[in-house]
PDB file of C-alpha atoms in Angstrom:
ATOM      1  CA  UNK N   1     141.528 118.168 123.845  1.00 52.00           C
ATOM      2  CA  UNK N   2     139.270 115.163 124.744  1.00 57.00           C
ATOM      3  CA  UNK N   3     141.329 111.508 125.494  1.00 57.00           C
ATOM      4  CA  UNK N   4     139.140 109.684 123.626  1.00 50.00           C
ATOM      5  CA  UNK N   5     139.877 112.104 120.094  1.00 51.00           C
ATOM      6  CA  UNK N   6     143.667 111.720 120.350  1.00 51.00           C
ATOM      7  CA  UNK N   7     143.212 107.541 120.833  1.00 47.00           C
ATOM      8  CA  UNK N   8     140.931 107.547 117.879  1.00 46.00           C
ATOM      9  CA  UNK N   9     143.850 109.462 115.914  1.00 50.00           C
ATOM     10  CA  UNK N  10     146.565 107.474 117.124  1.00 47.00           C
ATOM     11  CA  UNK N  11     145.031 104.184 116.845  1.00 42.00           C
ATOM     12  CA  UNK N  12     142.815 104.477 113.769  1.00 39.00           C
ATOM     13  CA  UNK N  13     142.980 100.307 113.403  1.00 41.00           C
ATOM     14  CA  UNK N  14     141.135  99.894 116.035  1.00 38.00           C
ATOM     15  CA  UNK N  15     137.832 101.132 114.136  1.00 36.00           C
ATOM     16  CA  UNK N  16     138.123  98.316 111.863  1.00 39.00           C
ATOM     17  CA  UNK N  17     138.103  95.499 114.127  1.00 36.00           C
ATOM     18  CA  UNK N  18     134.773  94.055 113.774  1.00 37.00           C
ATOM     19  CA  UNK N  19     134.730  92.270 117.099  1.00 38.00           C
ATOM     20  CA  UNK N  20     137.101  91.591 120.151  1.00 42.00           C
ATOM     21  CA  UNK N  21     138.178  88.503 118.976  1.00 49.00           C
ATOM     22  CA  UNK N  22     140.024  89.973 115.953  1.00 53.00           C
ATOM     23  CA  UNK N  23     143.544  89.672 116.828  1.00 60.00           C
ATOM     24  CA  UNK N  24     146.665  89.086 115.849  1.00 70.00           C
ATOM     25  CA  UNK N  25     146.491  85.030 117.219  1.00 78.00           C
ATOM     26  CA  UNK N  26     150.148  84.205 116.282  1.00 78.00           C
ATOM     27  CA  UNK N  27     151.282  87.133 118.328  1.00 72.00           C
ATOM     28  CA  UNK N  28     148.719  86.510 121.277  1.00 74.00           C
ATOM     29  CA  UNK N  29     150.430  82.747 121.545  1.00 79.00           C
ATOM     30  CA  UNK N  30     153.598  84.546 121.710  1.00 74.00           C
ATOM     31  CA  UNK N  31     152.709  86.570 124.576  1.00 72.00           C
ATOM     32  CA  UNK N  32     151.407  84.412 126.686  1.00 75.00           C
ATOM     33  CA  UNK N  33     154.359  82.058 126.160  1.00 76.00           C
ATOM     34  CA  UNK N  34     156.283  84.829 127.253  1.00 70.00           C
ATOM     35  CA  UNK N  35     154.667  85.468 129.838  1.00 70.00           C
ATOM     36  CA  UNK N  36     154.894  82.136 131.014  1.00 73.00           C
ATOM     37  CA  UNK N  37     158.359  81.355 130.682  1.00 71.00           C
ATOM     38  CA  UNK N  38     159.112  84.656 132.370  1.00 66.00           C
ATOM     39  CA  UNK N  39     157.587  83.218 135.594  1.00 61.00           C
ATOM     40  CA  UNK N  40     159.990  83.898 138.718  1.00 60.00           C
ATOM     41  CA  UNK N  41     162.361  85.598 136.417  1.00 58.00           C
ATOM     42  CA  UNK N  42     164.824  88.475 137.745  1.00 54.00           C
ATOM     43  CA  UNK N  43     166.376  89.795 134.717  1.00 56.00           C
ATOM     44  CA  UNK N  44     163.892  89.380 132.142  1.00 56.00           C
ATOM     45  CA  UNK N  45     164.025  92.673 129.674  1.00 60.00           C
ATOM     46  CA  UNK N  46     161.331  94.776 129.307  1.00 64.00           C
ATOM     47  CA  UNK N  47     161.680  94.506 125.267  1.00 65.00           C
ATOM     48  CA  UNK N  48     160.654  91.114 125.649  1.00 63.00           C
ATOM     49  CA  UNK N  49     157.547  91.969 125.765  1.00 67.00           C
ATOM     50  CA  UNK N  50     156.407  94.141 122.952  1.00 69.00           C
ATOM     51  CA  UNK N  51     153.406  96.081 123.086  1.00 74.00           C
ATOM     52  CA  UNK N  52     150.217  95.436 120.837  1.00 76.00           C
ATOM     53  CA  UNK N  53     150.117  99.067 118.810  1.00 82.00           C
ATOM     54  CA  UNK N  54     146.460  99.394 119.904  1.00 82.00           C
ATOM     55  CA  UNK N  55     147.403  99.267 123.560  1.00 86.00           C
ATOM     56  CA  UNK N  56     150.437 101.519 122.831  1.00 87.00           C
ATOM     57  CA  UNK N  57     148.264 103.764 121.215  1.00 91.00           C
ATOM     58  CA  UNK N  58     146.004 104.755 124.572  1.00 91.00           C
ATOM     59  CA  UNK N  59     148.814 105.632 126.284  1.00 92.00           C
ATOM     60  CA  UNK N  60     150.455 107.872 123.949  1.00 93.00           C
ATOM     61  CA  UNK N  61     146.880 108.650 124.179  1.00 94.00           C
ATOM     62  CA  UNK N  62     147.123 110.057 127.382  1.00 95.00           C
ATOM     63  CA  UNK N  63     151.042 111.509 127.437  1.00 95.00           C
ATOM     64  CA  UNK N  64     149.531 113.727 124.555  1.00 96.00           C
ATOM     65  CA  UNK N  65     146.766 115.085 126.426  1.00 96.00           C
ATOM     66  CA  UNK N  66     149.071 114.966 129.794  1.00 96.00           C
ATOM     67  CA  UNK N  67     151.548 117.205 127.757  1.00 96.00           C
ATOM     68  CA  UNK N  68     149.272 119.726 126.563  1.00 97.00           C
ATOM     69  CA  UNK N  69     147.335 119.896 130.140  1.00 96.00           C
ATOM     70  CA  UNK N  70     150.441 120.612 132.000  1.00 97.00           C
ATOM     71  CA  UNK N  71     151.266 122.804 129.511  1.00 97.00           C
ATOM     72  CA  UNK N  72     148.584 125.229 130.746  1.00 97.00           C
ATOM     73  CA  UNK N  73     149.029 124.820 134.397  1.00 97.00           C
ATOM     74  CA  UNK N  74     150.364 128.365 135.677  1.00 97.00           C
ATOM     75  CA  UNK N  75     151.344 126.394 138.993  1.00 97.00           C
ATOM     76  CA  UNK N  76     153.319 124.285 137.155  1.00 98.00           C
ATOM     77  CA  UNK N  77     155.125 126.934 134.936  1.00 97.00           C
ATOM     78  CA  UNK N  78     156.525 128.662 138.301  1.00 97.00           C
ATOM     79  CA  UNK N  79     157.485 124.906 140.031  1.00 97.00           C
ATOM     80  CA  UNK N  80     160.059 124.407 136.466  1.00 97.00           C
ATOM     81  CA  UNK N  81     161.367 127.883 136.317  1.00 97.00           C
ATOM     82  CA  UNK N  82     162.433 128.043 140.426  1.00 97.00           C
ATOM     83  CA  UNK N  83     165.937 128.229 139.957  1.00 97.00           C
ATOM     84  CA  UNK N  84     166.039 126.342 143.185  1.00 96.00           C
ATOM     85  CA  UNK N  85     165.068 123.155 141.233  1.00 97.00           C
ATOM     86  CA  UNK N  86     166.783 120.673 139.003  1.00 96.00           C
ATOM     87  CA  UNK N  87     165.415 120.521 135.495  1.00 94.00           C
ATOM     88  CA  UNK N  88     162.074 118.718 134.653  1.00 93.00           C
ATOM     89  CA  UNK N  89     161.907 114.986 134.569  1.00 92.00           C
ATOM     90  CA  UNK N  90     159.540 113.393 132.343  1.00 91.00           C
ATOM     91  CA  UNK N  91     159.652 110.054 129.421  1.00 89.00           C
ATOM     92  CA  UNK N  92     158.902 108.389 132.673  1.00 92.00           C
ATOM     93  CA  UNK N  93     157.461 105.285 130.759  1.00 90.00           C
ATOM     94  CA  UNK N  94     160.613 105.321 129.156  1.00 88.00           C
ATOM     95  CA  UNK N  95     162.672 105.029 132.229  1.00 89.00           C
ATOM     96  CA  UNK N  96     160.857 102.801 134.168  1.00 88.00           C
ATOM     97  CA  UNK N  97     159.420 100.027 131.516  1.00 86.00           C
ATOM     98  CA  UNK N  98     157.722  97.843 133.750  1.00 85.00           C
ATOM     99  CA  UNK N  99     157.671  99.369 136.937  1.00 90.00           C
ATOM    100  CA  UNK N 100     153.927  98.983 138.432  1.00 90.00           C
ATOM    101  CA  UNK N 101     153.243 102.333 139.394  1.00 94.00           C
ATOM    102  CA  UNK N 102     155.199 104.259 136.431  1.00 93.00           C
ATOM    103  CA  UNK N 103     155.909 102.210 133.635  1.00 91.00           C
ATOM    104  CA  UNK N 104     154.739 101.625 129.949  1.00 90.00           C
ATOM    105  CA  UNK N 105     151.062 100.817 131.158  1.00 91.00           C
ATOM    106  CA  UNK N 106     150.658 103.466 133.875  1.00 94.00           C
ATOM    107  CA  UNK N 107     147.390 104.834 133.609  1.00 95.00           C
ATOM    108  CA  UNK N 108     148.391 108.353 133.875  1.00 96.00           C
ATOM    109  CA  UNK N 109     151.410 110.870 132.886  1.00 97.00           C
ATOM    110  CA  UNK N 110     153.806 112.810 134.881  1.00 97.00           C
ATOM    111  CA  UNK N 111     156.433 115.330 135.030  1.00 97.00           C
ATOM    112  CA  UNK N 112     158.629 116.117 137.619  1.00 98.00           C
ATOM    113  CA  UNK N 113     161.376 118.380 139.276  1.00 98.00           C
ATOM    114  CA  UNK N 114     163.560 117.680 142.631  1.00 98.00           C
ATOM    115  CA  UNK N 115     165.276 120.218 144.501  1.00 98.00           C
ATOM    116  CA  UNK N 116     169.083 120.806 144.486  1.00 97.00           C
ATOM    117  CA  UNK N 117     169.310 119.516 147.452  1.00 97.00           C
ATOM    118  CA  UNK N 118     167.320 116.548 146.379  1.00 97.00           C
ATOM    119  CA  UNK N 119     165.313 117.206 149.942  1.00 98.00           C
ATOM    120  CA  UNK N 120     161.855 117.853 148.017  1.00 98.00           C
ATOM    121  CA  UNK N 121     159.666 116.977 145.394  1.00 98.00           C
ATOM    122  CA  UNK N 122     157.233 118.197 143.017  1.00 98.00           C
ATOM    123  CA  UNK N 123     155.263 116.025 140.235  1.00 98.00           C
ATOM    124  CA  UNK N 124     152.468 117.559 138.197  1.00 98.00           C
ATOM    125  CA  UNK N 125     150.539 114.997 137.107  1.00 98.00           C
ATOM    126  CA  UNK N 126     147.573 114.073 134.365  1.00 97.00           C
ATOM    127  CA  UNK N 127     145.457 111.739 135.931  1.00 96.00           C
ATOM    128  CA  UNK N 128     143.511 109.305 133.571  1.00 93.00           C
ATOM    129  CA  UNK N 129     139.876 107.639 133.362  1.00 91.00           C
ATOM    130  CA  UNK N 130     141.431 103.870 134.648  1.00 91.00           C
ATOM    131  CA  UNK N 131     141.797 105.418 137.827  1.00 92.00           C
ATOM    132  CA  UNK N 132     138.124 105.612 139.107  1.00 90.00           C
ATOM    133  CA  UNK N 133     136.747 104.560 142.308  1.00 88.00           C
ATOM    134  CA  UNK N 134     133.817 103.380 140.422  1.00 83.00           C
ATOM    135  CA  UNK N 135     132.272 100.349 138.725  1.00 75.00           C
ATOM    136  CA  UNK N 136     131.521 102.146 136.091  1.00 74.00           C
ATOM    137  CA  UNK N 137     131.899 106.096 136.305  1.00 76.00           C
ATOM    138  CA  UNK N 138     134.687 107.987 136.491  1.00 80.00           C
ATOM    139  CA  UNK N 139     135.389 110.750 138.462  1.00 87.00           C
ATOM    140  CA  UNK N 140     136.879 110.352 141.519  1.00 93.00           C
ATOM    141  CA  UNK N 141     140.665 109.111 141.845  1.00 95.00           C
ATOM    142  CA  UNK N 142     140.513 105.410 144.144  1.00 95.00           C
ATOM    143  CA  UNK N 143     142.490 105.476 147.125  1.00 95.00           C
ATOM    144  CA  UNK N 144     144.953 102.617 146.218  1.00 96.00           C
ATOM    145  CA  UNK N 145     145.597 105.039 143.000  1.00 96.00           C
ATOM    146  CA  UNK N 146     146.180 107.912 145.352  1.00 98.00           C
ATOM    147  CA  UNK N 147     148.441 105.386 147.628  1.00 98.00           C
ATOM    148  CA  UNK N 148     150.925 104.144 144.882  1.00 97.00           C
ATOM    149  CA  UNK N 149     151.541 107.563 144.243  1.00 98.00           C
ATOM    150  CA  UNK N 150     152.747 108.469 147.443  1.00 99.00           C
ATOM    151  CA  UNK N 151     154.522 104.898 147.572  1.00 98.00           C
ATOM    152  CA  UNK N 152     156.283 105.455 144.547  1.00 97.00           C
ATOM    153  CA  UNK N 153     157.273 109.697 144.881  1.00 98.00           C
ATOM    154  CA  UNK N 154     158.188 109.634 148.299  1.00 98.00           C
ATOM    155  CA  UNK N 155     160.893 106.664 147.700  1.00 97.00           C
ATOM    156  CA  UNK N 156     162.045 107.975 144.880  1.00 97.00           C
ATOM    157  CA  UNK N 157     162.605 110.821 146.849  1.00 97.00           C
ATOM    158  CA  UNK N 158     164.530 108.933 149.862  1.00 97.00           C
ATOM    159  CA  UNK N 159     166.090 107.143 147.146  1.00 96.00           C
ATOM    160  CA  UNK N 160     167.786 110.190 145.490  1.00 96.00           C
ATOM    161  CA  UNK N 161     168.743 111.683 148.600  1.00 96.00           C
ATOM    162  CA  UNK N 162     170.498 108.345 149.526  1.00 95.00           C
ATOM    163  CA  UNK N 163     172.649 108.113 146.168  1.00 94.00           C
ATOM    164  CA  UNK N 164     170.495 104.599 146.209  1.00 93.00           C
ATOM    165  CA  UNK N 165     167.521 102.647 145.417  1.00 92.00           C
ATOM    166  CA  UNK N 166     165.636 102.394 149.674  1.00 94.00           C
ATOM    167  CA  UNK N 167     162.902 100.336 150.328  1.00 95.00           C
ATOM    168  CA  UNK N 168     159.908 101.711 152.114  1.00 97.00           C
ATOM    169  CA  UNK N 169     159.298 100.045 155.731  1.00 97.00           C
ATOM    170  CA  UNK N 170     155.422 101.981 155.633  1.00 97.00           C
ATOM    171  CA  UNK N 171     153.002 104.197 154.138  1.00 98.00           C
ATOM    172  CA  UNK N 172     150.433 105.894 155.577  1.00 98.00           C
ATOM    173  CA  UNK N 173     148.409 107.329 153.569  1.00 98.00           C
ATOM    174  CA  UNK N 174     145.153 109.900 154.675  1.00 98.00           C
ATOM    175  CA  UNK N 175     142.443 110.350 152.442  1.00 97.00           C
ATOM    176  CA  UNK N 176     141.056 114.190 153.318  1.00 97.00           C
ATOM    177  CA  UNK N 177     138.442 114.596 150.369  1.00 96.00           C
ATOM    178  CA  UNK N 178     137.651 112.907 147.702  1.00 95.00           C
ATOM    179  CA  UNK N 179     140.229 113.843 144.878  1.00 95.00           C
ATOM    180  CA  UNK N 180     138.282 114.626 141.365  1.00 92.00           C
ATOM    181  CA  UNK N 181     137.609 115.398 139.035  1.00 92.00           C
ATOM    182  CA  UNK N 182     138.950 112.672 136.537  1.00 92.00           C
ATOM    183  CA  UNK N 183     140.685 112.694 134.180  1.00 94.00           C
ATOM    184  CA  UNK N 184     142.220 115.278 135.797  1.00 96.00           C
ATOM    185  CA  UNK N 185     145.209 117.312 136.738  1.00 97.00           C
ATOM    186  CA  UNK N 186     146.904 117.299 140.504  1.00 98.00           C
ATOM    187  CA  UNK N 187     150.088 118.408 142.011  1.00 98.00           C
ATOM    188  CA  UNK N 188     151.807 115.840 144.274  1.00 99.00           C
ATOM    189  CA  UNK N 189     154.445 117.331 146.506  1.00 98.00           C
ATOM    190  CA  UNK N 190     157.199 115.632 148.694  1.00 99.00           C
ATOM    191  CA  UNK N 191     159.744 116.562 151.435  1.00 99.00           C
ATOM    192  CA  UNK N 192     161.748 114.524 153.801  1.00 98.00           C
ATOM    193  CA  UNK N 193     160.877 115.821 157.408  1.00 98.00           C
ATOM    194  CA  UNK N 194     163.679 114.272 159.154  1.00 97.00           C
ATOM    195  CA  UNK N 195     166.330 111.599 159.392  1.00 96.00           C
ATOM    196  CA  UNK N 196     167.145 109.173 162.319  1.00 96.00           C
ATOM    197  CA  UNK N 197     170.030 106.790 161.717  1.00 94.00           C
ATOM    198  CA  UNK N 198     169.035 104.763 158.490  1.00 94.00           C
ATOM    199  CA  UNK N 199     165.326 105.990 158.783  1.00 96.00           C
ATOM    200  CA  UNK N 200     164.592 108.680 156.178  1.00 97.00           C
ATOM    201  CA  UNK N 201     160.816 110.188 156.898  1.00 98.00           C
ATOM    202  CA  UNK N 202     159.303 111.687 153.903  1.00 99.00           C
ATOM    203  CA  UNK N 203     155.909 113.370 153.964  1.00 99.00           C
ATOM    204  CA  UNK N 204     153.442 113.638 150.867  1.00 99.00           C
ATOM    205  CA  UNK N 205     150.321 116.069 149.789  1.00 98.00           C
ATOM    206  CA  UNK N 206     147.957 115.742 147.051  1.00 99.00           C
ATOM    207  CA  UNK N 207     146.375 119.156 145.841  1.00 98.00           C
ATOM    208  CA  UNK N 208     144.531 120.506 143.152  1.00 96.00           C
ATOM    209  CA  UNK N 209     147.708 122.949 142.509  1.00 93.00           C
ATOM    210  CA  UNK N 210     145.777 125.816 142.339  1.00 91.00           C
ATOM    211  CA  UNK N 211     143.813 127.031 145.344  1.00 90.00           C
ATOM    212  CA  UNK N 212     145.899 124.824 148.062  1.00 86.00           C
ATOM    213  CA  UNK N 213     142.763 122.149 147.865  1.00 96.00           C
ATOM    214  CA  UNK N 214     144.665 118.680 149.592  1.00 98.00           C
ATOM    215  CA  UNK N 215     142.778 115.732 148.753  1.00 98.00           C
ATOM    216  CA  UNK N 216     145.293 113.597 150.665  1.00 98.00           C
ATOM    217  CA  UNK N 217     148.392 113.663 152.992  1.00 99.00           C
ATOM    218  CA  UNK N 218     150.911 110.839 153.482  1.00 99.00           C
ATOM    219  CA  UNK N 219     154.151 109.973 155.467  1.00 99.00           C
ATOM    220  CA  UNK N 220     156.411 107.125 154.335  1.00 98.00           C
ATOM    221  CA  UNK N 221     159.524 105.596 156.314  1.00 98.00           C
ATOM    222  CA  UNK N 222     162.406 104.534 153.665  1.00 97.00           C
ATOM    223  CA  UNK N 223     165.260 102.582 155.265  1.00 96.00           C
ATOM    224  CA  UNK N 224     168.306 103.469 153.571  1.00 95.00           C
ATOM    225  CA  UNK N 225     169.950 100.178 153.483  1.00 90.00           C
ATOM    226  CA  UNK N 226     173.641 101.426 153.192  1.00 86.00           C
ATOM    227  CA  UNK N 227     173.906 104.954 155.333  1.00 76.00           C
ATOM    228  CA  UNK N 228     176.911 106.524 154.110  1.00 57.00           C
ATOM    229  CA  UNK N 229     178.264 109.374 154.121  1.00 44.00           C
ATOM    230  CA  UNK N 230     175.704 111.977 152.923  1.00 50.00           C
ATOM    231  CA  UNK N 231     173.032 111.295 155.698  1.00 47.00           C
ATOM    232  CA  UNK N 232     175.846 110.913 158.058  1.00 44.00           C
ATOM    233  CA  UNK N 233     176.708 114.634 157.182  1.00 45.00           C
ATOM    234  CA  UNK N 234     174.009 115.902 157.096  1.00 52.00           C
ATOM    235  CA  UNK N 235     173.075 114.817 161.072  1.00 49.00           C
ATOM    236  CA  UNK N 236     176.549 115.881 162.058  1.00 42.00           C
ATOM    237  CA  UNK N 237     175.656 119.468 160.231  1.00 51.00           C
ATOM    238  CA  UNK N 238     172.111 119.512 162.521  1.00 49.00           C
ATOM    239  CA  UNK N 239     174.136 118.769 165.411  1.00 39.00           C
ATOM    240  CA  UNK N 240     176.911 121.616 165.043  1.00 44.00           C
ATOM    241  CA  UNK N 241     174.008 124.103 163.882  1.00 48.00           C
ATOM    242  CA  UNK N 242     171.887 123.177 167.085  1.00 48.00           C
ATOM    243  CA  UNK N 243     174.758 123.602 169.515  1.00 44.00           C
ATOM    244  CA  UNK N 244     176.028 126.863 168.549  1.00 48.00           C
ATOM    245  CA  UNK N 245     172.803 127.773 168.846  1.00 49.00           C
ATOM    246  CA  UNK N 246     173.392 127.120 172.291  1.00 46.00           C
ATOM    247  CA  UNK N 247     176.293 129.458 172.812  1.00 47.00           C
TER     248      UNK N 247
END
């Protein structure tokens, strides 16, 4: 199923423009007034800002072809039937509207599952062409790409082990080969490695999904702002399980 098919079926408008510059003007003022006002704004909805159906219509673009690629991934078949996993995640441009890395204009599709104990991660994900580390060909995913995914999975990860939204103090990300081809499918996998106090250390690999391939490795520190109860626990369970091993 090529990208590029589904867009043109989706968005069949968009052969009828005869040039760039026909647009809707009236709705193009409106936008960037919007925009504009919006400036410094905290709580400004993400409805205010409408999309333009052509624009809509490459990202549905790519969730369809996302869908029906992960769809055929036997690695990710076994990672949604563990029964030591929470049910699949996915409408993630539906839950996070205008988050950078995620949101309506993310430039590629996900699904994902946690773990019960919400101590690991696992996101399948369709990566799309707007992701090069080219000028002008595609086929190799860019390192910042590669970065915000780590940035964003291994907080959300600290984040849901918390109870909380945690803010990341670093990320260090290590690029081990160059991660193609794109568009392209890659497994992303996450697991905190250990907690100290409010420091939660989660660690990150990019693979193919298939033969083990890593393209990239990462380990993030999330400070979990609040450090109640559940992290609290979980040191005083360490502590007890390392000193009867003791006796």
């Amino acid at each position: 199923m090529l990208l590029l098919d589904i867009f043109s079926k989706n968005c069949v408008q968009i052969m009828a423009l005869e040039s760039p510059n026909d647009r809707d003007e009236e709705a193009f003022r409106r936008f960037v007034s919007q925009i504009r006002n919006s400036n410094g704004s905290t709580n400004v909805c993400s409805d205010e800002f409408p999309e333009d159906p052509v624009v809509k219509a490459w990202y549905d673009a790519i969730d369809e072809v996302g869908i029906d690629r992960l769809s055929r991934e036997e690695w990710w078949y076994k990672v949604i039937n563990d029964p030591q996993n929470l049910p699949v995640m996915k409408t993630h441009r539906k839950r996070f509207p205008v988050h950078y890395v995620v949101g309506r204009h993310s430039p590629w599709y996900h699904e994902k599952v946690i773990s019960k104990d919400k101590r690991r991660s696992t996101y399948a994900i369709y990566v799309g062409p707007f992701t090069s580390n080219g000028a002008n060909k595609i086929g190799t995913m860019q390192g910042g790409a590669q970065s915000s995914l780590f940035d964003f999975a291994t907080g959300e990860l600290a984040s849901a082990y918390a109870a909380h939204p945690s803010p990341t103090a670093y990320l260090n990300v290590q690029m081990k080969k160059p991660a193609h081809p794109i568009p392209g499918v890659f497994r992303l996998d996450c697991w905190i490695d250990r907690i100290e106090g409010k420091k939660i250390y989660v660690h990150g690999k990019l693979s193919n999904g298939t033969n083990g391939k890593v393209y990239a490795e990462a380990e993030s520190l999330i400070i979990d702002t609040r450090n109640k109860g559940r992290i609290t626990a979980d040191l005083s369970d360490a502590i007890k399980t390392k000193n009867r091993s003791k006796l």
